[in-house]
Every structure is written in C-alpha cells, then in structure tokens.
Amino acid sequence: MAGGTVYSAYSRGVLLCAQLIILLLLTEIQARRCLQYSWLGSLSVETLEGTEVPGRGTDSYILSNLTCKEFPKPKPIPCVTPYLMTYDATTPDPSNVWYEFSSNNRHYIECDPGDGNVCTLVTFRFGNEVVNQTAYCTRVTDDGTNMKKGCATAKKGAYTNTVCVCDPSETGTQFCIPGSGAQSIAAHKMHILSICTTTILLKMLQGTLK
C-alpha cells in the first residue's frame, strides 16, 4: 500500500512537471523572435546617462530612449535600437538579456526575423576588450552563401569583428541565441523537465527504501 502511495505521488509529480513545461513552451509559440539591442561598450552608462526609460529595465540592464537619428553609431557598425546599458559596465550576456526581460517587456528587446533573415549577434573587439555588441534580425552571407548558424570572424590589425547567427526555424523553436554552442530556449526547458523528473524519481526511491 505504501509503495502504491509513493508511486501515485511520483506519477502526479511527473504529470505536474510535464504540465509546467508544456505551459512554458506554449508561452513561446508565437512568431519567430530574435534579440534586438545595441550595447555601446563599457562607457555606455556615461554616454547614455539621463536617457533611461523607466519601467523597461531589469536588475542588470537599462534601456535608453535615444534613437539612431539622435545617436548614430559609426559605420560600418549597424545602428540598432534600443540602446542597452549595463550597471556594472560588463558586456551583456545575450542569454541573460533574454531571461531577465520578462514577457511583459520582452517586446522591447526582440525582433521578428521574417523570411530569409536570422538572429544575428555582432561583437566588435579591440584586442580582448569588447568595444560594442549588436543583436538584431538580418540576412548574413559568407562567401555568397546565406549563413543559418555558426560564426564568422574578420580581423584588421588589433580589431576583430565576430558575427554569429542562428535560425529559430532550424532549432525547432521560436527563439535561439547566436553563438558557438548556443542552445534554444526549448532545449533549456526540456532540461528543466529532465531535472524535475529525476528529482521526483529519487524521492520515490528514497521513500521505498525507508
């Protein structure tokens, strides 16, 4: 009887985990989405001070209300808004940016790639220092071929420009993060389900061993 009770509790727990993941996945089933923002480097807070938009930031990030017309970026760096600021002047982690912006204000930092475009992350470095970073929807070609995933790097002197792309439609989800070894949001959620199920199984085994 005790074993049946433990098994029943385990089954309900697994079902609850599955329902949670399905709910999380359904919240992402929309049009394909990519990150969209520009980070202007370690001096971005001083550069954009006083242009913050109240209520659109997170614990780590602030959004500026400046436009490309008011504050254009030097060519050939694409000018993409919104401008993103970090409190501690560190380079933004794209995965963290996506997770920190809740569903209520995520639309401020996302774009729809549409047909033929991909999620793109451009990182411009001087030596080992990241000078700026831009995430947006665009079409990227490498030797005349449209890139769907991976990264390409161009160097000129001490400067390095790295372009990473991913296509949400090819990852089987509505969102992906460009970069080497990037995982889709769906993959992260399936990992959560695996952890959840394993934890419940261990609890069940502990119960049967008592």
mmCIF file of C-alpha atoms in Angstrom:
data_model
loop_
_atom_site.group_PDB
_atom_site.id
_atom_site.type_symbol
_atom_site.label_atom_id
_atom_site.label_comp_id
_atom_site.label_asym_id
_atom_site.label_seq_id
_atom_site.Cartn_x
_atom_site.Cartn_y
_atom_site.Cartn_z
ATOM 1 C CA MET A 1 0.000 0.000 0.000
ATOM 2 C CA ALA A 2 2.827 2.345 0.937
ATOM 3 C CA GLY A 3 4.574 1.548 -2.349
ATOM 4 C CA GLY A 4 1.386 2.339 -4.275
ATOM 5 C CA THR A 5 1.071 5.644 -2.454
ATOM 6 C CA VAL A 6 4.669 6.563 -3.296
ATOM 7 C CA TYR A 7 4.166 5.588 -6.941
ATOM 8 C CA SER A 8 0.957 7.620 -7.114
ATOM 9 C CA ALA A 9 2.730 10.654 -5.687
ATOM 10 C CA TYR A 10 5.549 10.147 -8.188
ATOM 11 C CA SER A 11 3.089 9.952 -11.106
ATOM 12 C CA ARG A 12 1.344 13.133 -10.023
ATOM 13 C CA GLY A 13 4.717 14.856 -9.705
ATOM 14 C CA VAL A 14 5.821 13.828 -13.202
ATOM 15 C CA LEU A 15 2.475 14.954 -14.610
ATOM 16 C CA LEU A 16 2.861 18.310 -12.870
ATOM 17 C CA CYS A 17 6.353 18.714 -14.347
ATOM 18 C CA ALA A 18 5.083 17.881 -17.832
ATOM 19 C CA GLN A 19 2.221 20.362 -17.492
ATOM 20 C CA LEU A 20 4.665 23.046 -16.365
ATOM 21 C CA ILE A 21 6.973 22.541 -19.343
ATOM 22 C CA ILE A 22 4.042 22.444 -21.791
ATOM 23 C CA LEU A 23 2.824 25.728 -20.337
ATOM 24 C CA LEU A 24 6.309 27.261 -20.683
ATOM 25 C CA LEU A 25 6.618 26.052 -24.262
ATOM 26 C CA LEU A 26 3.201 27.387 -25.201
ATOM 27 C CA THR A 27 4.202 30.847 -23.976
ATOM 28 C CA GLU A 28 6.992 30.804 -26.604
ATOM 29 C CA ILE A 29 4.844 29.568 -29.527
ATOM 30 C CA GLN A 30 4.479 32.835 -31.373
ATOM 31 C CA ALA A 31 6.127 34.229 -34.470
ATOM 32 C CA ARG A 32 9.895 33.608 -34.546
ATOM 33 C CA ARG A 33 11.801 36.012 -32.362
ATOM 34 C CA CYS A 34 15.392 37.269 -32.042
ATOM 35 C CA LEU A 35 17.147 39.634 -29.672
ATOM 36 C CA GLN A 36 17.469 43.272 -30.759
ATOM 37 C CA TYR A 37 19.654 45.809 -28.954
ATOM 38 C CA SER A 38 22.924 47.750 -29.128
ATOM 39 C CA TRP A 39 25.478 47.883 -26.330
ATOM 40 C CA LEU A 40 27.970 50.721 -26.702
ATOM 41 C CA GLY A 41 30.760 49.373 -24.538
ATOM 42 C CA SER A 42 31.998 49.941 -21.023
ATOM 43 C CA LEU A 43 31.273 53.690 -21.230
ATOM 44 C CA SER A 44 27.646 53.203 -22.258
ATOM 45 C CA VAL A 45 26.284 54.270 -18.858
ATOM 46 C CA GLU A 46 28.104 57.617 -19.008
ATOM 47 C CA THR A 47 27.280 58.025 -22.715
ATOM 48 C CA LEU A 48 23.553 57.390 -22.292
ATOM 49 C CA GLU A 49 23.074 58.777 -18.781
ATOM 50 C CA GLY A 50 19.759 60.559 -18.375
ATOM 51 C CA THR A 51 18.084 58.789 -21.310
ATOM 52 C CA GLU A 52 16.814 55.774 -19.365
ATOM 53 C CA VAL A 53 13.238 54.616 -19.924
ATOM 54 C CA PRO A 54 11.547 53.981 -16.536
ATOM 55 C CA GLY A 55 9.895 50.589 -16.188
ATOM 56 C CA ARG A 56 11.676 48.964 -19.115
ATOM 57 C CA GLY A 57 14.822 47.828 -17.398
ATOM 58 C CA THR A 58 15.772 44.844 -15.229
ATOM 59 C CA ASP A 59 18.095 44.218 -12.289
ATOM 60 C CA SER A 60 21.105 44.207 -14.656
ATOM 61 C CA TYR A 61 20.051 46.193 -17.722
ATOM 62 C CA ILE A 62 18.709 49.651 -18.589
ATOM 63 C CA LEU A 63 17.155 50.726 -21.874
ATOM 64 C CA SER A 64 17.737 54.159 -23.413
ATOM 65 C CA ASN A 65 15.104 56.146 -25.318
ATOM 66 C CA LEU A 66 17.647 57.543 -27.801
ATOM 67 C CA THR A 67 17.085 56.775 -31.479
ATOM 68 C CA CYS A 68 19.609 56.111 -34.234
ATOM 69 C CA LYS A 69 18.929 59.595 -35.601
ATOM 70 C CA GLU A 70 19.743 61.181 -32.242
ATOM 71 C CA PHE A 71 22.738 58.970 -31.537
ATOM 72 C CA PRO A 72 24.025 57.228 -34.678
ATOM 73 C CA LYS A 73 26.740 54.584 -34.404
ATOM 74 C CA PRO A 74 29.885 54.858 -36.538
ATOM 75 C CA LYS A 75 29.852 52.888 -39.786
ATOM 76 C CA PRO A 76 30.063 50.005 -40.589
ATOM 77 C CA ILE A 77 28.546 49.117 -37.194
ATOM 78 C CA PRO A 78 24.770 48.731 -37.657
ATOM 79 C CA CYS A 79 22.656 51.171 -35.672
ATOM 80 C CA VAL A 80 20.016 49.171 -33.845
ATOM 81 C CA THR A 81 17.758 50.335 -31.043
ATOM 82 C CA PRO A 82 17.094 50.099 -28.202
ATOM 83 C CA TYR A 83 20.425 51.028 -26.692
ATOM 84 C CA LEU A 84 21.181 48.733 -23.768
ATOM 85 C CA MET A 85 23.174 49.752 -20.700
ATOM 86 C CA THR A 86 24.677 47.533 -18.002
ATOM 87 C CA TYR A 87 25.010 48.823 -14.448
ATOM 88 C CA ASP A 88 28.455 47.308 -13.923
ATOM 89 C CA ALA A 89 29.718 48.108 -17.467
ATOM 90 C CA THR A 90 30.211 44.420 -18.287
ATOM 91 C CA THR A 91 29.455 43.015 -21.733
ATOM 92 C CA PRO A 92 25.851 41.743 -21.908
ATOM 93 C CA ASP A 93 25.265 38.000 -21.929
ATOM 94 C CA PRO A 94 22.594 37.516 -24.643
ATOM 95 C CA SER A 95 21.081 34.520 -22.816
ATOM 96 C CA ASN A 96 20.810 36.558 -19.638
ATOM 97 C CA VAL A 97 19.320 39.525 -21.503
ATOM 98 C CA TRP A 98 16.533 37.308 -22.852
ATOM 99 C CA TYR A 99 15.762 35.715 -19.493
ATOM 100 C CA GLU A 100 15.868 38.934 -17.462
ATOM 101 C CA PHE A 101 13.337 40.709 -19.632
ATOM 102 C CA SER A 102 10.005 39.253 -18.605
ATOM 103 C CA SER A 103 7.178 38.501 -21.011
ATOM 104 C CA ASN A 104 5.697 41.911 -20.154
ATOM 105 C CA ASN A 105 8.618 43.946 -21.512
ATOM 106 C CA ARG A 106 10.488 41.452 -23.693
ATOM 107 C CA HIS A 107 8.980 43.001 -26.820
ATOM 108 C CA TYR A 108 11.265 45.997 -26.259
ATOM 109 C CA ILE A 109 14.364 43.878 -26.977
ATOM 110 C CA GLU A 110 13.171 41.487 -29.686
ATOM 111 C CA CYS A 111 12.555 41.459 -33.435
ATOM 112 C CA ASP A 112 10.835 39.180 -35.949
ATOM 113 C CA PRO A 113 13.382 37.792 -38.439
ATOM 114 C CA GLY A 114 10.752 37.208 -41.132
ATOM 115 C CA ASP A 115 11.550 35.249 -44.283
ATOM 116 C CA GLY A 116 15.235 34.813 -45.086
ATOM 117 C CA ASN A 117 16.610 36.623 -42.029
ATOM 118 C CA VAL A 118 18.277 35.088 -38.974
ATOM 119 C CA CYS A 119 19.087 36.005 -35.381
ATOM 120 C CA THR A 120 22.420 37.835 -35.535
ATOM 121 C CA LEU A 121 24.937 38.934 -32.898
ATOM 122 C CA VAL A 122 27.787 41.227 -33.947
ATOM 123 C CA THR A 123 30.644 41.689 -31.467
ATOM 124 C CA PHE A 124 33.367 44.257 -32.176
ATOM 125 C CA ARG A 125 36.611 43.930 -30.177
ATOM 126 C CA PHE A 126 39.825 45.875 -29.785
ATOM 127 C CA GLY A 127 42.343 43.323 -28.535
ATOM 128 C CA ASN A 128 40.474 41.364 -25.868
ATOM 129 C CA GLU A 129 38.105 44.206 -24.972
ATOM 130 C CA VAL A 130 34.581 44.241 -26.376
ATOM 131 C CA VAL A 131 34.012 47.719 -27.824
ATOM 132 C CA ASN A 132 30.352 47.183 -28.729
ATOM 133 C CA GLN A 133 27.788 44.484 -29.310
ATOM 134 C CA THR A 134 24.707 44.462 -31.529
ATOM 135 C CA ALA A 135 21.893 41.919 -31.707
ATOM 136 C CA TYR A 136 19.304 42.160 -34.468
ATOM 137 C CA CYS A 137 17.444 40.426 -37.317
ATOM 138 C CA THR A 138 19.178 40.442 -40.676
ATOM 139 C CA ARG A 139 20.453 38.290 -43.533
ATOM 140 C CA VAL A 140 24.116 37.254 -43.328
ATOM 141 C CA THR A 141 26.170 35.805 -46.174
ATOM 142 C CA ASP A 142 29.579 34.156 -46.068
ATOM 143 C CA ASP A 143 31.275 33.712 -49.454
ATOM 144 C CA GLY A 144 27.933 34.261 -51.156
ATOM 145 C CA THR A 145 26.090 31.657 -49.073
ATOM 146 C CA ASN A 146 23.383 32.560 -46.568
ATOM 147 C CA MET A 147 24.510 31.685 -43.044
ATOM 148 C CA LYS A 148 21.984 29.851 -40.888
ATOM 149 C CA LYS A 149 24.205 29.001 -37.921
ATOM 150 C CA GLY A 150 27.722 29.430 -36.607
ATOM 151 C CA CYS A 151 30.136 32.359 -36.521
ATOM 152 C CA ALA A 152 32.437 34.218 -38.912
ATOM 153 C CA THR A 153 35.339 36.439 -37.823
ATOM 154 C CA ALA A 154 37.163 39.223 -39.659
ATOM 155 C CA LYS A 155 40.353 40.821 -38.314
ATOM 156 C CA LYS A 156 42.058 44.085 -39.157
ATOM 157 C CA GLY A 157 45.044 44.968 -37.033
ATOM 158 C CA ALA A 158 44.026 44.850 -33.362
ATOM 159 C CA TYR A 159 40.332 44.957 -34.267
ATOM 160 C CA THR A 160 38.169 41.832 -34.538
ATOM 161 C CA ASN A 161 34.609 41.692 -35.773
ATOM 162 C CA THR A 162 32.698 38.486 -34.998
ATOM 163 C CA VAL A 163 29.280 37.742 -36.492
ATOM 164 C CA CYS A 164 27.280 34.825 -35.056
ATOM 165 C CA VAL A 165 23.915 33.684 -36.372
ATOM 166 C CA CYS A 166 21.208 31.101 -35.717
ATOM 167 C CA ASP A 167 17.844 30.368 -37.320
ATOM 168 C CA PRO A 168 14.961 29.651 -34.894
ATOM 169 C CA SER A 169 13.153 27.598 -37.535
ATOM 170 C CA GLU A 170 16.139 25.234 -37.761
ATOM 171 C CA THR A 171 16.406 24.756 -33.995
ATOM 172 C CA GLY A 172 12.794 23.618 -33.750
ATOM 173 C CA THR A 173 11.787 26.559 -31.592
ATOM 174 C CA GLN A 174 10.700 30.190 -31.908
ATOM 175 C CA PHE A 175 13.876 31.660 -30.424
ATOM 176 C CA CYS A 176 17.597 30.974 -30.463
ATOM 177 C CA ILE A 177 20.747 32.700 -29.229
ATOM 178 C CA PRO A 178 23.532 33.196 -31.793
ATOM 179 C CA GLY A 179 26.932 31.905 -30.839
ATOM 180 C CA SER A 180 29.054 28.811 -30.667
ATOM 181 C CA GLY A 181 27.255 26.017 -28.839
ATOM 182 C CA ALA A 182 24.106 28.097 -28.352
ATOM 183 C CA GLN A 183 21.028 26.251 -27.161
ATOM 184 C CA SER A 184 17.427 27.026 -27.911
ATOM 185 C CA ILE A 185 15.062 28.102 -25.154
ATOM 186 C CA ALA A 186 13.102 24.890 -25.759
ATOM 187 C CA ALA A 187 16.227 22.840 -25.061
ATOM 188 C CA HIS A 188 16.684 24.629 -21.743
ATOM 189 C CA LYS A 189 13.083 23.889 -20.817
ATOM 190 C CA MET A 190 13.423 20.202 -21.678
ATOM 191 C CA HIS A 191 16.498 20.164 -19.438
ATOM 192 C CA ILE A 192 14.357 21.578 -16.625
ATOM 193 C CA LEU A 193 11.827 18.777 -17.178
ATOM 194 C CA SER A 194 14.618 16.181 -17.006
ATOM 195 C CA ILE A 195 15.868 17.593 -13.711
ATOM 196 C CA CYS A 196 12.335 17.754 -12.340
ATOM 197 C CA THR A 197 11.573 14.130 -13.257
ATOM 198 C CA THR A 198 14.912 12.850 -11.916
ATOM 199 C CA THR A 199 14.361 14.625 -8.603
ATOM 200 C CA ILE A 200 10.923 13.067 -8.181
ATOM 201 C CA LEU A 201 12.280 9.615 -9.073
ATOM 202 C CA LEU A 202 14.990 9.949 -6.429
ATOM 203 C CA LYS A 203 12.396 10.983 -3.871
ATOM 204 C CA MET A 204 10.315 7.936 -4.771
ATOM 205 C CA LEU A 205 13.319 5.615 -4.366
ATOM 206 C CA GLN A 206 14.153 7.204 -1.049
ATOM 207 C CA GLY A 207 10.583 6.575 0.061
ATOM 208 C CA THR A 208 10.698 2.883 -0.886
ATOM 209 C CA LEU A 209 13.978 2.379 0.927
ATOM 210 C CA LYS A 210 12.656 3.688 4.223
#
